[in-house]
C-alpha cells in the first residue's frame, strides 16, 4: 500500500513536470511562429488577428513533433527534483528500486503516447489543415492547386489567362498517363479539350505526343509534339502532397488507397503511418533513456549542466532520426526500418545502461 502511495506521488510529479515543460516549449513556439507569420503577412493587407490566429492553429502540430524531446527533458528534471530531496534513498528502503521507478515513468509515457496519438494528433492535424487552407488562400500560388482522389490526379492550373483543368489516371515516373486537359477562358467558356495517353511532365513545359484536340466540335487526332506550359513539373507534383501532418489517421489511410489506385508512391505515407504506430514506444524509450542517463551521472551537477545535456541529447537523437529517415526516403532501407532503427539503437543503449541500475 505504501509503495502504491509513492507510485501515485511519482506519477503526479512526472505529469506535473511534463505539463510545465510542455507549456514552456509551447510558449516559445508561439513567440517564434508569430514572427514568422507576421513576416508572411507583412506585404498583405490583413488584420493583425490573422498572424496570431494562424500561429495558434499551427503550434499544436509543432508541439506534437517535439513531444519526444519534451519527455526527455521532463525526465531529466524529474530525477533532479526527486534527488534534491534525497527521495531515491527513501524509496529504496521501502522496496521501490531505480528499475521500478524507470518502469513506472516509462509505462506512464507509453500510456500518454497512446492518448496523444488518438486525441492530440487528430486535434493538431485538423488545426494544421485549417492553417494551410487559410494561408494558401493568401498565397500568390492560389491560382493553381492539385488533389488526388479515387478518380486520379486533378490539377487546376491558371496560366496566360487560360484555366486548365487536368485529370490523369496515374503517374509513371516523369509521365502522366491517360490525361485529359480541358481549357477555359476567364469567363469559364470552353476553349478546347486535349487528351493524350502519355505526357512528359519532367519540366514546366510539358511534352504532349499523339494528342487528340477537340475544338468547336472538330477533332484533330494524333497531333505530335505539343508544348504545353504549366506551373507544374514532376518535382512540384511530388512535393504537393508531402505535408502529411495535416491529415488524420483515417485520412492518411484513404490517401494511401488513392495513391495506390493512381500508381503514386506510398513511401511517404507508409513512413508517416509507421511513425504514428511507433510514437507511444518512442516516448517511453526517450523517458527510459533520459532516466538511465540521469541515474548514471552525479546529481550534484548544476541545473544548467542538465539542461545543456538534455538539449545535446535531443540534437543527437534528432540527427539519428533525420539520417534514418533520409535513408528511407532514398529507398536505401524500408520505410519501416527507417522509423524503427533509431528506436532500436536507443533501446540497445538503454538496455546496456540498465545493468546494475539499482546500485546507482
Coordinates of C-alpha atoms in Angstrom, one line a residue:
X1 CA 0.0 0.0 0.0
X2 CA 2.9 2.3 0.9
X3 CA 4.6 1.6 -2.5
X4 CA 1.3 2.4 -4.3
X5 CA 1.2 5.7 -2.5
X6 CA 4.7 6.6 -3.7
X7 CA 3.7 5.5 -7.2
X8 CA 0.9 7.9 -7.2
X9 CA 3.2 10.7 -5.9
X10 CA 5.8 9.9 -8.6
X11 CA 3.2 9.8 -11.3
X12 CA 1.8 13.1 -10.2
X13 CA 5.3 14.7 -10.1
X14 CA 6.2 13.4 -13.5
X15 CA 3.0 14.5 -15.2
X16 CA 3.2 17.9 -13.5
X17 CA 6.7 18.5 -14.8
X18 CA 5.7 17.2 -18.2
X19 CA 2.9 19.8 -18.4
X20 CA 5.2 22.6 -17.2
X21 CA 7.9 21.8 -19.8
X22 CA 5.2 21.5 -22.5
X23 CA 3.9 24.9 -21.6
X24 CA 7.4 26.4 -21.8
X25 CA 8.0 24.9 -25.2
X26 CA 4.5 25.9 -26.4
X27 CA 5.2 29.5 -25.4
X28 CA 8.5 29.5 -27.2
X29 CA 6.8 28.1 -30.3
X30 CA 4.1 30.7 -30.2
X31 CA 6.6 33.5 -30.0
X32 CA 8.9 32.2 -32.8
X33 CA 5.9 31.2 -35.0
X34 CA 4.3 34.6 -34.6
X35 CA 7.3 36.4 -36.0
X36 CA 7.2 34.0 -39.0
X37 CA 3.5 34.6 -39.6
X38 CA 3.9 38.4 -39.3
X39 CA 6.7 38.3 -41.8
X40 CA 4.5 36.3 -44.2
X41 CA 1.6 38.8 -44.0
X42 CA 3.7 42.0 -43.9
X43 CA 3.0 42.8 -47.5
X44 CA -0.6 41.7 -47.4
X45 CA -3.5 43.9 -46.3
X46 CA -4.8 41.8 -43.5
X47 CA -5.9 42.3 -39.9
X48 CA -3.2 41.6 -37.2
X49 CA -5.6 39.0 -35.9
X50 CA -4.6 36.6 -38.8
X51 CA -0.9 36.0 -37.8
X52 CA -2.0 35.4 -34.2
X53 CA -4.8 33.0 -35.2
X54 CA -2.6 31.1 -37.7
X55 CA 0.1 30.8 -35.0
X56 CA -2.2 29.1 -32.6
X57 CA -3.5 26.8 -35.4
X58 CA 0.0 25.6 -36.3
X59 CA 1.6 25.4 -32.9
X60 CA -0.1 22.1 -31.7
X61 CA 1.4 20.3 -34.7
X62 CA 4.9 21.5 -33.9
X63 CA 4.4 20.5 -30.2
X64 CA 3.4 17.0 -31.4
X65 CA 6.7 16.7 -33.3
X66 CA 8.8 17.7 -30.4
X67 CA 7.0 15.8 -27.7
X68 CA 9.8 13.1 -27.6
X69 CA 12.3 15.8 -26.6
X70 CA 9.8 17.3 -24.1
X71 CA 9.5 13.9 -22.5
X72 CA 13.3 13.5 -22.4
X73 CA 13.9 16.9 -20.8
X74 CA 10.9 16.4 -18.4
X75 CA 12.5 13.1 -17.2
X76 CA 15.8 14.9 -16.6
X77 CA 14.0 17.4 -14.4
X78 CA 12.0 14.7 -12.7
X79 CA 15.2 13.0 -11.4
X80 CA 16.7 16.3 -10.5
X81 CA 13.6 17.1 -8.3
X82 CA 13.5 13.7 -6.5
X83 CA 17.3 13.7 -6.0
X84 CA 17.3 17.2 -4.4
X85 CA 15.0 15.8 -1.7
X86 CA 17.1 12.7 -1.4
X87 CA 14.0 10.7 -2.2
X88 CA 15.7 7.9 -4.1
X89 CA 17.3 6.5 -0.9
X90 CA 14.0 6.8 0.9
X91 CA 12.2 4.8 -1.9
X92 CA 14.9 2.1 -1.8
X93 CA 14.2 1.5 1.9
X94 CA 10.6 0.6 1.0
X95 CA 11.5 -1.6 -1.9
X96 CA 10.9 1.0 -4.7
X97 CA 14.2 0.5 -6.7
X98 CA 15.6 2.6 -9.5
X99 CA 14.4 0.0 -12.0
X100 CA 10.8 0.2 -10.7
X101 CA 10.9 4.0 -10.9
X102 CA 12.1 3.8 -14.5
X103 CA 9.5 1.1 -15.3
X104 CA 6.8 3.3 -13.8
X105 CA 7.5 6.5 -15.7
X106 CA 8.2 4.7 -18.9
X107 CA 4.8 3.0 -18.7
X108 CA 3.2 6.4 -18.0
X109 CA 4.9 7.8 -21.0
X110 CA 3.6 4.9 -23.1
X111 CA 0.0 5.5 -22.0
X112 CA 0.4 9.2 -22.5
X113 CA 1.7 8.4 -26.0
X114 CA -1.4 6.4 -26.9
X115 CA -3.6 9.3 -25.6
X116 CA -1.5 11.8 -27.6
X117 CA -1.8 9.8 -30.8
X118 CA -5.5 9.2 -30.5
X119 CA -6.6 12.6 -29.4
X120 CA -3.9 15.2 -29.6
X121 CA -2.6 14.2 -33.1
X122 CA -6.1 14.2 -34.5
X123 CA -6.8 17.6 -33.0
X124 CA -3.4 19.1 -34.2
X125 CA -3.8 17.7 -37.7
X126 CA -7.2 19.3 -38.1
X127 CA -5.8 22.6 -36.9
X128 CA -2.8 22.2 -39.3
X129 CA -5.2 21.6 -42.2
X130 CA -7.2 24.7 -41.4
X131 CA -3.9 26.6 -41.0
X132 CA -2.8 25.6 -44.5
X133 CA -6.1 26.3 -46.1
X134 CA -6.2 29.9 -44.7
X135 CA -2.6 30.5 -45.5
X136 CA -2.8 29.2 -49.1
X137 CA -5.8 31.5 -49.7
X138 CA -3.4 34.4 -49.3
X139 CA -0.6 32.7 -51.3
X140 CA 0.4 34.1 -54.7
X141 CA 0.1 30.4 -55.9
X142 CA -3.7 30.3 -55.2
X143 CA -4.4 30.2 -59.0
X144 CA -3.4 26.6 -59.1
X145 CA -3.9 23.5 -57.0
X146 CA -3.8 19.8 -57.1
X147 CA -5.5 16.9 -55.4
X148 CA -5.5 13.1 -55.6
X149 CA -8.9 11.3 -55.4
X150 CA -10.2 7.9 -56.3
X151 CA -10.6 9.3 -59.8
X152 CA -6.9 10.0 -60.2
X153 CA -4.9 13.2 -60.1
X154 CA -6.7 16.5 -60.6
X155 CA -4.9 19.8 -61.3
X156 CA -6.2 23.3 -61.7
X157 CA -3.6 25.5 -63.4
X158 CA -4.3 29.1 -64.5
X159 CA -1.6 30.4 -66.8
X160 CA -1.7 33.1 -69.5
X161 CA -5.4 33.9 -68.7
X162 CA -6.3 30.3 -69.5
X163 CA -7.8 28.0 -66.9
X164 CA -6.6 24.4 -67.3
X165 CA -8.4 21.5 -65.6
X166 CA -6.2 18.5 -65.9
X167 CA -7.1 14.9 -65.0
X168 CA -4.7 11.9 -65.1
X169 CA -5.4 8.3 -64.3
X170 CA -1.9 7.7 -62.8
X171 CA 1.7 8.7 -62.6
X172 CA 4.5 6.7 -64.0
X173 CA 8.0 8.2 -63.3
X174 CA 8.0 11.5 -65.2
X175 CA 4.8 10.8 -67.1
X176 CA 1.1 11.4 -66.6
X177 CA -0.9 8.5 -68.0
X178 CA -4.3 8.8 -69.7
X179 CA -4.6 12.6 -69.5
X180 CA -7.4 14.9 -70.2
X181 CA -6.8 18.7 -70.3
X182 CA -9.9 21.0 -70.5
X183 CA -9.2 24.6 -71.2
X184 CA -11.5 27.6 -70.3
X185 CA -11.2 31.3 -70.7
X186 CA -11.7 33.8 -67.8
X187 CA -15.5 33.5 -68.2
X188 CA -15.3 29.7 -67.9
X189 CA -16.3 29.3 -71.6
X190 CA -14.8 26.2 -73.2
X191 CA -11.8 26.8 -75.4
X192 CA -10.7 23.2 -76.2
X193 CA -10.1 19.8 -74.8
X194 CA -6.8 17.9 -75.2
X195 CA -6.4 14.1 -74.5
X196 CA -3.3 12.0 -74.6
X197 CA -2.3 8.6 -73.4
X198 CA 1.1 9.9 -72.1
X199 CA 2.5 13.3 -71.3
X200 CA 6.1 14.1 -70.2
X201 CA 5.9 16.4 -67.2
X202 CA 9.6 16.4 -66.2
X203 CA 9.7 20.2 -66.9
X204 CA 7.3 23.1 -66.7
X205 CA 6.9 22.9 -70.5
X206 CA 5.1 19.6 -70.9
X207 CA 5.6 17.5 -74.0
X208 CA 2.4 16.0 -75.4
X209 CA 2.8 13.4 -78.1
X210 CA -0.1 11.9 -80.2
X211 CA -2.7 14.2 -78.7
X212 CA -6.3 14.5 -79.7
X213 CA -7.6 18.1 -79.7
X214 CA -11.3 18.8 -79.7
X215 CA -12.4 22.4 -80.6
X216 CA -15.7 23.7 -81.8
X217 CA -16.9 20.2 -82.4
X218 CA -13.9 19.4 -84.6
X219 CA -11.3 16.8 -83.5
X220 CA -7.7 16.7 -84.6
X221 CA -6.2 13.3 -84.0
X222 CA -2.5 12.3 -83.3
X223 CA -1.2 15.8 -83.1
X224 CA 2.5 15.4 -82.3
X225 CA 4.9 17.3 -80.1
X226 CA 2.7 19.9 -78.4
X227 CA 4.4 22.0 -75.9
X228 CA 2.0 22.8 -73.0
X229 CA 3.1 25.5 -70.5
X230 CA 2.3 24.7 -66.8
X231 CA 3.2 25.8 -63.3
X232 CA 3.8 22.2 -62.5
X233 CA 6.6 19.7 -63.1
X234 CA 7.0 16.3 -61.6
X235 CA 9.1 17.6 -58.7
X236 CA 6.4 20.1 -57.8
X237 CA 3.7 17.5 -58.1
X238 CA 5.6 15.2 -55.8
X239 CA 6.1 18.0 -53.2
X240 CA 2.4 19.0 -53.2
X241 CA 1.4 16.0 -51.1
X242 CA 4.3 16.0 -48.7
X243 CA 2.6 17.8 -45.8
X244 CA 1.0 14.7 -44.2
X245 CA 0.9 16.1 -40.7
X246 CA -2.3 18.0 -41.7
X247 CA -4.2 14.6 -42.2
X248 CA -5.8 12.5 -39.6
X249 CA -5.0 8.8 -39.3
X250 CA -8.1 7.8 -41.3
X251 CA -7.4 10.4 -44.0
X252 CA -3.9 9.0 -44.3
X253 CA -5.3 5.5 -44.9
X254 CA -7.7 6.8 -47.5
X255 CA -5.0 8.8 -49.2
X256 CA -2.8 5.7 -49.3
X257 CA -5.6 3.9 -51.1
X258 CA -6.0 6.7 -53.6
X259 CA -2.2 6.8 -54.2
X260 CA -2.2 3.1 -55.0
X261 CA -5.0 3.5 -57.5
X262 CA -3.0 6.3 -59.1
X263 CA 0.2 4.3 -59.2
X264 CA 1.7 7.0 -57.0
X265 CA 4.4 6.1 -54.5
X266 CA 3.1 5.5 -51.0
X267 CA 6.5 5.5 -49.4
X268 CA 6.0 8.8 -47.5
X269 CA 2.6 7.8 -46.3
X270 CA 3.9 4.4 -45.1
X271 CA 6.7 6.1 -43.2
X272 CA 4.3 8.6 -41.6
X273 CA 1.9 5.9 -40.5
X274 CA 4.8 3.9 -39.1
X275 CA 5.8 7.0 -37.0
X276 CA 2.3 7.2 -35.6
X277 CA 2.3 3.4 -34.7
X278 CA 5.8 3.8 -33.1
X279 CA 5.0 7.1 -31.3
X280 CA 4.0 5.7 -27.8
X281 CA 7.0 3.4 -27.8
X282 CA 9.2 6.3 -28.9
X283 CA 8.1 8.4 -25.9
X284 CA 8.6 5.5 -23.4
X285 CA 12.1 4.9 -24.8
X286 CA 13.0 8.6 -24.6
X287 CA 11.9 8.6 -21.0
X288 CA 13.8 5.4 -20.2
X289 CA 16.9 6.7 -22.0
X290 CA 16.9 10.0 -20.1
X291 CA 16.3 8.3 -16.8
X292 CA 19.2 5.9 -17.3
X293 CA 21.5 8.8 -18.2
X294 CA 20.4 10.7 -15.0
X295 CA 20.9 7.7 -12.8
X296 CA 24.4 7.1 -14.2
X297 CA 25.7 10.7 -13.6
X298 CA 26.2 12.5 -10.4
X299 CA 23.2 14.6 -9.2
X300 CA 25.3 17.3 -7.7
X301 CA 25.8 18.8 -11.2
X302 CA 24.3 22.4 -11.7
X303 CA 20.9 22.6 -13.4
X304 CA 22.4 24.4 -16.4
X305 CA 24.6 21.3 -17.0
X306 CA 21.5 19.1 -17.1
X307 CA 19.6 21.5 -19.3
X308 CA 22.5 21.6 -21.8
X309 CA 22.8 17.8 -21.5
X310 CA 19.1 17.5 -22.4
X311 CA 19.5 19.8 -25.4
X312 CA 22.6 17.9 -26.7
X313 CA 20.9 14.6 -26.3
X314 CA 17.9 15.9 -28.2
X315 CA 20.1 17.2 -31.0
X316 CA 21.9 13.9 -31.3
X317 CA 18.7 11.9 -31.4
X318 CA 17.2 14.3 -33.9
X319 CA 20.0 13.8 -36.3
X320 CA 19.9 10.0 -35.8
X321 CA 16.2 10.1 -36.8
X322 CA 16.9 12.5 -39.7
X323 CA 19.7 10.3 -41.1
X324 CA 17.5 7.2 -40.8
X325 CA 14.5 9.0 -42.5
X326 CA 16.8 10.1 -45.3
X327 CA 17.8 6.5 -45.9
X328 CA 14.2 5.6 -46.0
X329 CA 13.2 8.4 -48.4
X330 CA 16.0 7.5 -50.8
X331 CA 14.9 3.8 -50.8
X332 CA 18.2 2.6 -49.2
X333 CA 16.2 1.0 -46.4
X334 CA 12.5 0.2 -46.0
X335 CA 10.1 2.8 -44.5
X336 CA 9.5 0.5 -41.5
X337 CA 13.2 0.1 -40.8
X338 CA 13.8 3.9 -41.2
X339 CA 11.3 4.6 -38.4
X340 CA 12.3 1.7 -36.0
X341 CA 16.1 1.7 -36.5
X342 CA 16.7 4.8 -34.2
X343 CA 14.4 3.3 -31.6
X344 CA 16.3 0.0 -31.7
X345 CA 19.6 1.9 -31.3
X346 CA 18.2 3.8 -28.3
X347 CA 16.8 0.6 -26.8
X348 CA 20.1 -1.1 -27.1
X349 CA 21.9 1.8 -25.4
X350 CA 19.2 1.8 -22.7
X351 CA 19.4 -1.9 -22.1
X352 CA 23.2 -1.6 -21.5
X353 CA 22.5 1.2 -19.1
X354 CA 20.0 -0.9 -17.1
X355 CA 22.8 -3.2 -16.0
X356 CA 23.3 -2.7 -12.2
X357 CA 21.0 0.3 -12.3
X358 CA 19.7 -0.5 -8.8
X359 CA 23.2 0.0 -7.4
X360 CA 23.3 3.7 -8.5

